[in-house]
mmCIF file of C-alpha atoms in Angstrom:
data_model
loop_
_atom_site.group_PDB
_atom_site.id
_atom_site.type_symbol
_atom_site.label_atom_id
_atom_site.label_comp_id
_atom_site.label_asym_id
_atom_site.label_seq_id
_atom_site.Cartn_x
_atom_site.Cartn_y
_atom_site.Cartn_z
ATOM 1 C CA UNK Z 1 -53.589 7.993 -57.927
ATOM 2 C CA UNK Z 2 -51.457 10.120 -60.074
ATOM 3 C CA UNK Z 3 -51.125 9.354 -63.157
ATOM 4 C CA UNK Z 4 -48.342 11.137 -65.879
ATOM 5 C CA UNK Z 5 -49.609 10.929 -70.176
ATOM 6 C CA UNK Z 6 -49.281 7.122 -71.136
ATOM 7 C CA UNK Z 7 -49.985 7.892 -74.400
ATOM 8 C CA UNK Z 8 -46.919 7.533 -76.026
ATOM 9 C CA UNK Z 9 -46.585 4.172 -77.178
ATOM 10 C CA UNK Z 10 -43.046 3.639 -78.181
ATOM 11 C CA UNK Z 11 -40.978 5.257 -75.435
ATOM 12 C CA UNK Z 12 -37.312 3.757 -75.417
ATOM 13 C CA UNK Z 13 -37.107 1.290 -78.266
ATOM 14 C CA UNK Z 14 -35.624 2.070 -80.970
ATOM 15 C CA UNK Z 15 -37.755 2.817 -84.036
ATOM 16 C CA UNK Z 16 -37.186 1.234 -87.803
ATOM 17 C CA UNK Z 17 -39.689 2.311 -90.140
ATOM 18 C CA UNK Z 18 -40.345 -0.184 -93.223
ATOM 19 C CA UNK Z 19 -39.647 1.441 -96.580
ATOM 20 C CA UNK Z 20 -42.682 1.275 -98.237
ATOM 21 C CA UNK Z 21 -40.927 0.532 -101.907
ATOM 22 C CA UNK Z 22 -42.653 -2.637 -102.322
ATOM 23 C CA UNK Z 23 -39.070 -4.525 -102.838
ATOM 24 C CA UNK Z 24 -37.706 -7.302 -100.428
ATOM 25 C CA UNK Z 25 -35.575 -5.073 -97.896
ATOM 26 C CA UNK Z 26 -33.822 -6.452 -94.947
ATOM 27 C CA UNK Z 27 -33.860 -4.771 -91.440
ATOM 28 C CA UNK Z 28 -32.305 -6.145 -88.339
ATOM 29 C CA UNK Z 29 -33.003 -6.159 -85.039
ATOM 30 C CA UNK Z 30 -29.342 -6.469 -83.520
ATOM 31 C CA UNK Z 31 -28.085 -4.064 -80.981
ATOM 32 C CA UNK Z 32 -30.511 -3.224 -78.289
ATOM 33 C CA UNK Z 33 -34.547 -3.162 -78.371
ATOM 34 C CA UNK Z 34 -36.044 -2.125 -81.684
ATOM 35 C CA UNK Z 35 -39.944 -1.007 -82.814
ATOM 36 C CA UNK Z 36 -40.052 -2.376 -86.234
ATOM 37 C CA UNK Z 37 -42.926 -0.039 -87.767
ATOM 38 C CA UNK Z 38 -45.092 -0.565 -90.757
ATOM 39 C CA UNK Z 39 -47.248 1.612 -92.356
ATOM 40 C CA UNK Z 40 -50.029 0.784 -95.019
ATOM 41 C CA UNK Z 41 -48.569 1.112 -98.471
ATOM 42 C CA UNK Z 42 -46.459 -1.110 -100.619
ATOM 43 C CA UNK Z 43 -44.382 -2.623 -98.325
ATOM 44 C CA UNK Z 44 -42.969 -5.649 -100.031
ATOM 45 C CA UNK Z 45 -42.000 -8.480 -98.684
ATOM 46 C CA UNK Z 46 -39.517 -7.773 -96.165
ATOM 47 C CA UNK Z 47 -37.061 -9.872 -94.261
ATOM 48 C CA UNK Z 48 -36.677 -9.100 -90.174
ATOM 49 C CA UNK Z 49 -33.399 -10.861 -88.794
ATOM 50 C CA UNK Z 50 -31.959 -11.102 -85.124
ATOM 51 C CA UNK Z 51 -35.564 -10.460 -83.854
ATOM 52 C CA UNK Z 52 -35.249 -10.885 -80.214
ATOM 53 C CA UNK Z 53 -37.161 -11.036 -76.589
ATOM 54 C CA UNK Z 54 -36.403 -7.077 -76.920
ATOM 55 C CA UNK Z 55 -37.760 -6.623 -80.068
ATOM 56 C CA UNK Z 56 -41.700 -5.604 -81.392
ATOM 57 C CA UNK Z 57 -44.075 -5.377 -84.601
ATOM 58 C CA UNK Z 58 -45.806 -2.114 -84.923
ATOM 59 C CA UNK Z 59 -48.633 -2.542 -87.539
ATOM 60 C CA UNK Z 60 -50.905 -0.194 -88.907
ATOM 61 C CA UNK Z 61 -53.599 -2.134 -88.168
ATOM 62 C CA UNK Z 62 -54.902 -5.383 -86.016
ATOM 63 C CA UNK Z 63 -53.296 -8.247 -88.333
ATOM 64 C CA UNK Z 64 -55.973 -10.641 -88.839
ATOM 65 C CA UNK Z 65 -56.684 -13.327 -85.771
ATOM 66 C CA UNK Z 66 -58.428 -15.965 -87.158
ATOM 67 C CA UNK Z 67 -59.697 -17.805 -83.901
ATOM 68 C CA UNK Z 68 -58.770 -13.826 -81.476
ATOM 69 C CA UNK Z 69 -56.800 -15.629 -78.778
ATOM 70 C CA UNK Z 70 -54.219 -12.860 -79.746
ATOM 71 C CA UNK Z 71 -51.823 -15.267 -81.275
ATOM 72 C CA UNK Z 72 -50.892 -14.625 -84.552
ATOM 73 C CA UNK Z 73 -49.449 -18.129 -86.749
ATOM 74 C CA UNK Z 74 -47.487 -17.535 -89.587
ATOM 75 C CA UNK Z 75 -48.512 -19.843 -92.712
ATOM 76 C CA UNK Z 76 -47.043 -23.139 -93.783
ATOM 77 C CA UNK Z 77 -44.793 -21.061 -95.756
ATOM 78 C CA UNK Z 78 -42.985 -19.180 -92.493
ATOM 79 C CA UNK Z 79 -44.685 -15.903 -93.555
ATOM 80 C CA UNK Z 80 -46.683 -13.053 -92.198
ATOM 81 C CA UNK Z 81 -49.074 -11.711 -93.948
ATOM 82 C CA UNK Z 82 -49.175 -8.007 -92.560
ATOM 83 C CA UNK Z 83 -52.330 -7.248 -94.844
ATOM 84 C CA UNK Z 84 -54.635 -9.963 -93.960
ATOM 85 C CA UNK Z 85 -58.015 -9.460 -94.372
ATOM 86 C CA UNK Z 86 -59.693 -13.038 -94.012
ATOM 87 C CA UNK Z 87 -58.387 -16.668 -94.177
ATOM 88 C CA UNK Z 88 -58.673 -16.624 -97.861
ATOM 89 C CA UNK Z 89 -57.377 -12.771 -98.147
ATOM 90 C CA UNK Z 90 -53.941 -12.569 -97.592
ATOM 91 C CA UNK Z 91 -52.953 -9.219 -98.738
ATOM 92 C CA UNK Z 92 -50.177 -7.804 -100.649
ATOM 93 C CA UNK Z 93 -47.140 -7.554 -98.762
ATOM 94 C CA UNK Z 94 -45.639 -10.069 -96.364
ATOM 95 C CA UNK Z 95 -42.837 -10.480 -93.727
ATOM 96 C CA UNK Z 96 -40.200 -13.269 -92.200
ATOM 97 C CA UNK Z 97 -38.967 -13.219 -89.200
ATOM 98 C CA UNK Z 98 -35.861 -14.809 -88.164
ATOM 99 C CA UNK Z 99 -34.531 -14.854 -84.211
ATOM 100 C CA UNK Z 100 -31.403 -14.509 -82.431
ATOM 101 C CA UNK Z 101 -30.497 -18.024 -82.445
ATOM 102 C CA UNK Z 102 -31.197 -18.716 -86.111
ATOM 103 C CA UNK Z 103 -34.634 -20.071 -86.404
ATOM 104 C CA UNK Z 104 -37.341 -18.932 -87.693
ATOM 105 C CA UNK Z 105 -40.161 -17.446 -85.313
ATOM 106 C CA UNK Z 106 -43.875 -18.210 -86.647
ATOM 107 C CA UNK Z 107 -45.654 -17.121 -83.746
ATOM 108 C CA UNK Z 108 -46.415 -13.495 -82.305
ATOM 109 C CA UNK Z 109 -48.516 -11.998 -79.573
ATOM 110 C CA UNK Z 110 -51.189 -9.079 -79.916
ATOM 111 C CA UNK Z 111 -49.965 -6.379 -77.105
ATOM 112 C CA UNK Z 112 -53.031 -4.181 -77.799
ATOM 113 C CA UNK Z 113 -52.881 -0.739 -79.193
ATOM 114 C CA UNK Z 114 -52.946 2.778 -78.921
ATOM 115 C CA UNK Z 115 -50.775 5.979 -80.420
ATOM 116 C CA UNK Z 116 -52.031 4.601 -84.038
ATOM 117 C CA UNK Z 117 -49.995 1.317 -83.641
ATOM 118 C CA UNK Z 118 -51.205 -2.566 -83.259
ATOM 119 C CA UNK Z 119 -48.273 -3.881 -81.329
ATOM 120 C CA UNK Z 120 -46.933 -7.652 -81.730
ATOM 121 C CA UNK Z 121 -43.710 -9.511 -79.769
ATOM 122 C CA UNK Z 122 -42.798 -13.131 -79.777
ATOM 123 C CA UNK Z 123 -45.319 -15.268 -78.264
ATOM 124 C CA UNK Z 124 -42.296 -17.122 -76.627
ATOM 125 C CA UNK Z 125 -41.843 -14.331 -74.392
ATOM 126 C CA UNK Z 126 -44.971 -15.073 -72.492
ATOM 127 C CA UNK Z 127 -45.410 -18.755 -73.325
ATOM 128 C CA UNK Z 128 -41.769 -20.243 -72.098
ATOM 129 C CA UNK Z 129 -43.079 -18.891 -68.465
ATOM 130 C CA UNK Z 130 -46.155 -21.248 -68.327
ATOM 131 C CA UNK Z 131 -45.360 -23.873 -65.879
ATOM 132 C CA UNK Z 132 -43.067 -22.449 -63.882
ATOM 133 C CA UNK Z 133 -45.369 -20.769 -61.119
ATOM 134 C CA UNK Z 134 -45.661 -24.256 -59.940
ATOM 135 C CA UNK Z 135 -44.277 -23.716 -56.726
ATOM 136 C CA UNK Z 136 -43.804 -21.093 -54.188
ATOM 137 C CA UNK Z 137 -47.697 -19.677 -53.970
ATOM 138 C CA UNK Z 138 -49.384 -19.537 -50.455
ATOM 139 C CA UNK Z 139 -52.932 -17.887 -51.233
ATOM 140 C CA UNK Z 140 -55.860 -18.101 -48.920
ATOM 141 C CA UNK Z 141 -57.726 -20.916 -51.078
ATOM 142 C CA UNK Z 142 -55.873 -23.601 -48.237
ATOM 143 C CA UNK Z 143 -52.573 -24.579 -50.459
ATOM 144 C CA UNK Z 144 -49.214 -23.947 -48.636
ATOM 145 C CA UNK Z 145 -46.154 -23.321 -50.556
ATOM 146 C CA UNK Z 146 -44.821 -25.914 -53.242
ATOM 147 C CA UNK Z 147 -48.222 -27.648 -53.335
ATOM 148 C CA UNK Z 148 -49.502 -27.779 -57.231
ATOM 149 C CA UNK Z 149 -53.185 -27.262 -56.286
ATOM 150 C CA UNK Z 150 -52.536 -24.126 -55.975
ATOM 151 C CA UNK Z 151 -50.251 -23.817 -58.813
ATOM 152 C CA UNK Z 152 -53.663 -24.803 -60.743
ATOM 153 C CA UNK Z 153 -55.650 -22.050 -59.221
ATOM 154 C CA UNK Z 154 -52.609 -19.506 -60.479
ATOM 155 C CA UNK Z 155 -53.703 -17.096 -63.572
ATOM 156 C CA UNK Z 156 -51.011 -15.996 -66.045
ATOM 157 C CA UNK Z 157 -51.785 -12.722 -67.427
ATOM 158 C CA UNK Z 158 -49.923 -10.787 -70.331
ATOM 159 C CA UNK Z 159 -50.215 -6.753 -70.159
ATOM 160 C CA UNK Z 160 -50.846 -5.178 -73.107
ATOM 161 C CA UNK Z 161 -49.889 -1.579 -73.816
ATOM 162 C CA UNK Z 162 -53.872 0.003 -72.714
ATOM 163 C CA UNK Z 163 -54.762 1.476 -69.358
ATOM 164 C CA UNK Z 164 -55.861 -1.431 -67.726
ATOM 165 C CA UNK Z 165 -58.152 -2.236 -64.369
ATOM 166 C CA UNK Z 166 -56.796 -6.282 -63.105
ATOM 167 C CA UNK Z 167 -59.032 -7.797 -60.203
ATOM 168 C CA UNK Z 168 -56.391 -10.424 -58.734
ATOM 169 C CA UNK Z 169 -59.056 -11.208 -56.062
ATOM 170 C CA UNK Z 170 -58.501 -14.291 -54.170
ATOM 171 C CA UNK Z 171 -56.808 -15.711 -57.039
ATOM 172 C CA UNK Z 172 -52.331 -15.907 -57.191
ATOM 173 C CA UNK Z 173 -51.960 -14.012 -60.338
ATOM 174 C CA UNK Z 174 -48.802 -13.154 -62.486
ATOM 175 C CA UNK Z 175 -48.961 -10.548 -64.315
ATOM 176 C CA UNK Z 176 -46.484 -10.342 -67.050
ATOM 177 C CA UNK Z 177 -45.440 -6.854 -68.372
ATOM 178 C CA UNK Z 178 -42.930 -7.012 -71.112
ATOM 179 C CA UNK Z 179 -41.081 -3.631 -70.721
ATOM 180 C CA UNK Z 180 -37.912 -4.814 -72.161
ATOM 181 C CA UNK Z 181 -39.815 -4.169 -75.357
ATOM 182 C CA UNK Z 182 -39.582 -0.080 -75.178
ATOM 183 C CA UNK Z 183 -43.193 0.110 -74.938
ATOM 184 C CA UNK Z 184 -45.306 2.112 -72.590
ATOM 185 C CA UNK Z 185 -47.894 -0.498 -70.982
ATOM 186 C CA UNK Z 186 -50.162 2.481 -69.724
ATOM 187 C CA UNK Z 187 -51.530 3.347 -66.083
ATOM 188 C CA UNK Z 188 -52.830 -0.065 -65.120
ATOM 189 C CA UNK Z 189 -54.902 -0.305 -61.516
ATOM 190 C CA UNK Z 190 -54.040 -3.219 -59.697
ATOM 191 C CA UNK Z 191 -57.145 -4.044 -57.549
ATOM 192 C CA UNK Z 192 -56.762 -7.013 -54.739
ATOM 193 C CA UNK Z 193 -52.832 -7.574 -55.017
ATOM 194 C CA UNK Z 194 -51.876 -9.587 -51.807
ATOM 195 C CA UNK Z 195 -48.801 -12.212 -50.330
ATOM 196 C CA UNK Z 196 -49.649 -14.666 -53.186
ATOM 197 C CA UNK Z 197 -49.332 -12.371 -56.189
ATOM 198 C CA UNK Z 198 -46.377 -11.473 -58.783
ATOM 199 C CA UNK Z 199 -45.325 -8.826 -60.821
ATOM 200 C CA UNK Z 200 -43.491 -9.905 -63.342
ATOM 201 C CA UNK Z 201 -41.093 -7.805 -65.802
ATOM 202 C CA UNK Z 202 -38.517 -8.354 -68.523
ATOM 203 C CA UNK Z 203 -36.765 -4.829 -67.537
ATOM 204 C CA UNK Z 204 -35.463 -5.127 -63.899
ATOM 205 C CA UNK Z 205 -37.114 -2.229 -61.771
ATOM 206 C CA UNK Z 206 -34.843 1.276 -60.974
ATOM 207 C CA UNK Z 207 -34.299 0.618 -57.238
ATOM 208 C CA UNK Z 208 -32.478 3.779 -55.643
ATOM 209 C CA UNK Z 209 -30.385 2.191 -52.752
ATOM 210 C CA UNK Z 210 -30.658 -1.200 -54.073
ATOM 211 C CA UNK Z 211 -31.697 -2.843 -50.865
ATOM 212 C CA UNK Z 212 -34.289 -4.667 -53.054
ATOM 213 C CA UNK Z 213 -37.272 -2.725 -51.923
ATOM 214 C CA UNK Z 214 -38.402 -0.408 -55.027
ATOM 215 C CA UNK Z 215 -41.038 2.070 -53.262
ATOM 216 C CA UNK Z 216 -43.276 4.236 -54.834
ATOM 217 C CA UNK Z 217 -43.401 7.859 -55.791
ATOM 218 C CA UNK Z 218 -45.690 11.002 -53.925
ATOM 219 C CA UNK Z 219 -48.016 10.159 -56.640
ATOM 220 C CA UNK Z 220 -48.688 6.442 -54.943
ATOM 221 C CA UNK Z 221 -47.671 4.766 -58.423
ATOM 222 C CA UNK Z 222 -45.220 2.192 -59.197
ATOM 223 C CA UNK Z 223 -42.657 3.580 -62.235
ATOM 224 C CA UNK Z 224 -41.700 1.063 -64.676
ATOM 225 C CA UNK Z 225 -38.629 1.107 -66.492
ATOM 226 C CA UNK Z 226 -38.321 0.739 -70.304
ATOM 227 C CA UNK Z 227 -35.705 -0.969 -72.431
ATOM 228 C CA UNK Z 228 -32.496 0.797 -71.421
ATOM 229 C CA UNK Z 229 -33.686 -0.074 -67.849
ATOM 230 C CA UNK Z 230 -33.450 0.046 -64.620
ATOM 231 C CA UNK Z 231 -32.579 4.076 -65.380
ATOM 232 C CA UNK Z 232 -32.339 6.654 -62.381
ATOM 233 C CA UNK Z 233 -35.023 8.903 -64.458
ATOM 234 C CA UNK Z 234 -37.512 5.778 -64.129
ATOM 235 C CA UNK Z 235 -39.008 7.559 -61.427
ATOM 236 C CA UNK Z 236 -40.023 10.458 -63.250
ATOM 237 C CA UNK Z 237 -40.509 9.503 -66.623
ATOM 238 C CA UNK Z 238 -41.834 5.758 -66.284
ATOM 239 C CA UNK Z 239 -41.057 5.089 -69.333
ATOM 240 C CA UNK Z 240 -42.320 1.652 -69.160
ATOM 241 C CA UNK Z 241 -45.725 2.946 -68.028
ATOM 242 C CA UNK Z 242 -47.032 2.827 -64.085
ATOM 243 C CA UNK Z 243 -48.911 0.485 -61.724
ATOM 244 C CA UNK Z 244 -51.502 2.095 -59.265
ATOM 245 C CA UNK Z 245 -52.140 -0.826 -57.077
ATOM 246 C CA UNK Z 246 -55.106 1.054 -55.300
ATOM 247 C CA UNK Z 247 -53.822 -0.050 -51.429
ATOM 248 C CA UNK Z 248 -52.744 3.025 -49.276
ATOM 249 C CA UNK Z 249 -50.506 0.156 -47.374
ATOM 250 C CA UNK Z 250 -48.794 -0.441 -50.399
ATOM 251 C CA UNK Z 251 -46.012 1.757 -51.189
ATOM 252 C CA UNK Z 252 -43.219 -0.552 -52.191
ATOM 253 C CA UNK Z 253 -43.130 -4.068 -53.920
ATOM 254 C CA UNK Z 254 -40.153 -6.245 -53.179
ATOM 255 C CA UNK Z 255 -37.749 -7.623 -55.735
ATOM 256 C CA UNK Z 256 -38.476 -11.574 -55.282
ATOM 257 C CA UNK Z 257 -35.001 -12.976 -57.830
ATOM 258 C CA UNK Z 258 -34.584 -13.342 -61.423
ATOM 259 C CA UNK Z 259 -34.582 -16.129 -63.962
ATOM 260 C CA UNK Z 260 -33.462 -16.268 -67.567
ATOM 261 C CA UNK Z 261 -35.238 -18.542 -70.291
ATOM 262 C CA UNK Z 262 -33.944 -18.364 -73.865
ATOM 263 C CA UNK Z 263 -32.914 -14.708 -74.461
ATOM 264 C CA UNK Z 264 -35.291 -13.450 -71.912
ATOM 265 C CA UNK Z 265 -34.899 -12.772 -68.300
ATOM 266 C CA UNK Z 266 -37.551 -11.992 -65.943
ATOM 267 C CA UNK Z 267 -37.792 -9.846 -62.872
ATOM 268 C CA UNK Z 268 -40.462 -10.743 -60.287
ATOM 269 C CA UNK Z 269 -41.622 -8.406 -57.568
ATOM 270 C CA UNK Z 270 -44.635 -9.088 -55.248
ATOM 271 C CA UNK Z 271 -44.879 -8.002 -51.048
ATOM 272 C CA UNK Z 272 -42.821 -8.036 -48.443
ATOM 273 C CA UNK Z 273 -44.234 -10.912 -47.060
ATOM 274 C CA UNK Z 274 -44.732 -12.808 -50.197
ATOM 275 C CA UNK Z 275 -45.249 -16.811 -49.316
ATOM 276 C CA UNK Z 276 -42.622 -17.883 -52.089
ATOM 277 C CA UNK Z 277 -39.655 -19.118 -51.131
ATOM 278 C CA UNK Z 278 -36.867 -16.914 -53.740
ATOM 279 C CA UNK Z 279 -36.175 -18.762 -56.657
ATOM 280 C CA UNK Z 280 -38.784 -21.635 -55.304
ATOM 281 C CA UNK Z 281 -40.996 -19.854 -57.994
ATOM 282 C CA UNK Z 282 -38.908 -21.217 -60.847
ATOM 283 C CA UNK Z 283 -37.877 -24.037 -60.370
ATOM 284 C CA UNK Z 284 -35.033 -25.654 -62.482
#
């Protein structure tokens, strides 16, 4: 294992700082993948329009989680409240978020944090995927393809932007890593990743000859591409961060098909000899 710096959190989005004035300012997020950044001061209460699948929250500090699942609800009144400090201590300055498609969004995700940012995307990036690894898994527990035991026994996990160590075990995991965001999602180890497993990715994967086999570098890690993406400098900048899957038999992970939901599309990759059945895994 090889590693490069991870440290960097916003790598290829594009970055909007919040004025802090303390007036109602509008910022959109139009146009490609954008880091909307606040920093503590008098931001006002600000306006965030065309927010996408693409797009992220950078705060200045963990926004207050009342039950920490990691969701963040806005209030009755469609409204962040970016200084939070309890449920009865909302803070000074406050934000609305509107979508691509015209409607409000009133939920966000926590992505973790590191490089003196709290990152936050669209919970619907993560949540419109539930339910559809219902078919296509093969894992050792004794379920065959298509059968929804085993889509029961099938653990969705989102990546945040720390180094990370996942144990997939004997359990069919999808692991979710939202590079289309412009983030770097760290040096992650991937312990136990086997036939019934998926990577899952927002950015497709740089894939040299494109014969749908993306292989690894001398270092033994998987690059992952960032919001411009798949880039022919993947492989040596990773902008997306890098995979170590800790296997000296695996070199390469195979591109599985695509599916788009919403605004999003996702990229899956797992092994060569994956039991799903190419676009089985998402079914209609």
């Amino acid at each position: 294992m090889a590693f490069r710096d991870n440290s960097t959190l916003i790598t290829t989005a594009g970055k909007v700082v919040l004025a802090l004035n303390g007036e109602s300012d509008l910022y959109s997020g139009a146009g490609g993948s954008h880091a909307f950044i606040m920093n503590e001061g008098a931001l006002g209460d600000d306006q965030l329009q065309n927010f996408g699948s693409d797009d992220s929250i950078i705060n200045y500090k963990k926004i207050y989680d009342g039950n920490g699942d990691g969701y963040i609800s806005f209030g009755p009144n469609n409204v962040l409240d970016v200084d939070r400090t309890s449920s009865k201590n909302a803070g000074e300055d406050q934000i609305t978020v509107g979508g691509t498609g015209g409607d409000l969004v009133t939920t966000i995700r926590y992505l973790g944090t590191k490089d003196g940012g709290y990152a936050y995307a669209d919970a619907l990036t993560r949540d419109q995927l539930l339910g559809h690894f219902t078919k296509g898994f093969d894992n050792t527990a004794g379920g065959t393809a298509g059968d929804s035991s085993v889509a029961a026994q099938a653990l969705h996990i989102d990546n945040d932007v720390g180094d990370n160590t996942f144990d997939f075990g004997k359990t069919s995991v999808a692991l979710l890593t939202d590079n289309k965001l412009g983030l770097n999602f760290g040096g992650d180890v991937i312990n136990g990743f086997g036939k019934d497993d998926l990577l899952v990715f927002t950015s497709k994967l740089y894939d040299s000859n494109n014969s749908g086999v993306v292989t690894f570098g001398k270092n033994l890690v998987l690059d992952l591409s960032g919001a411009g993406g798949p880039s022919s400098s993947d492989p040596s900048t990773g902008p997306g961060g890098q995979f170590d899957l800790n296997q000296p038999n695996k070199t390469a992970v195979t591109y599985l098909g695509e599916k788009t939901i919403g605004d999003a599309t996702y990229y899956y990759y797992g092994t060569a000899d994956h039991g799903a059945v190419p676009g089985a895994i998402f079914p209609a």
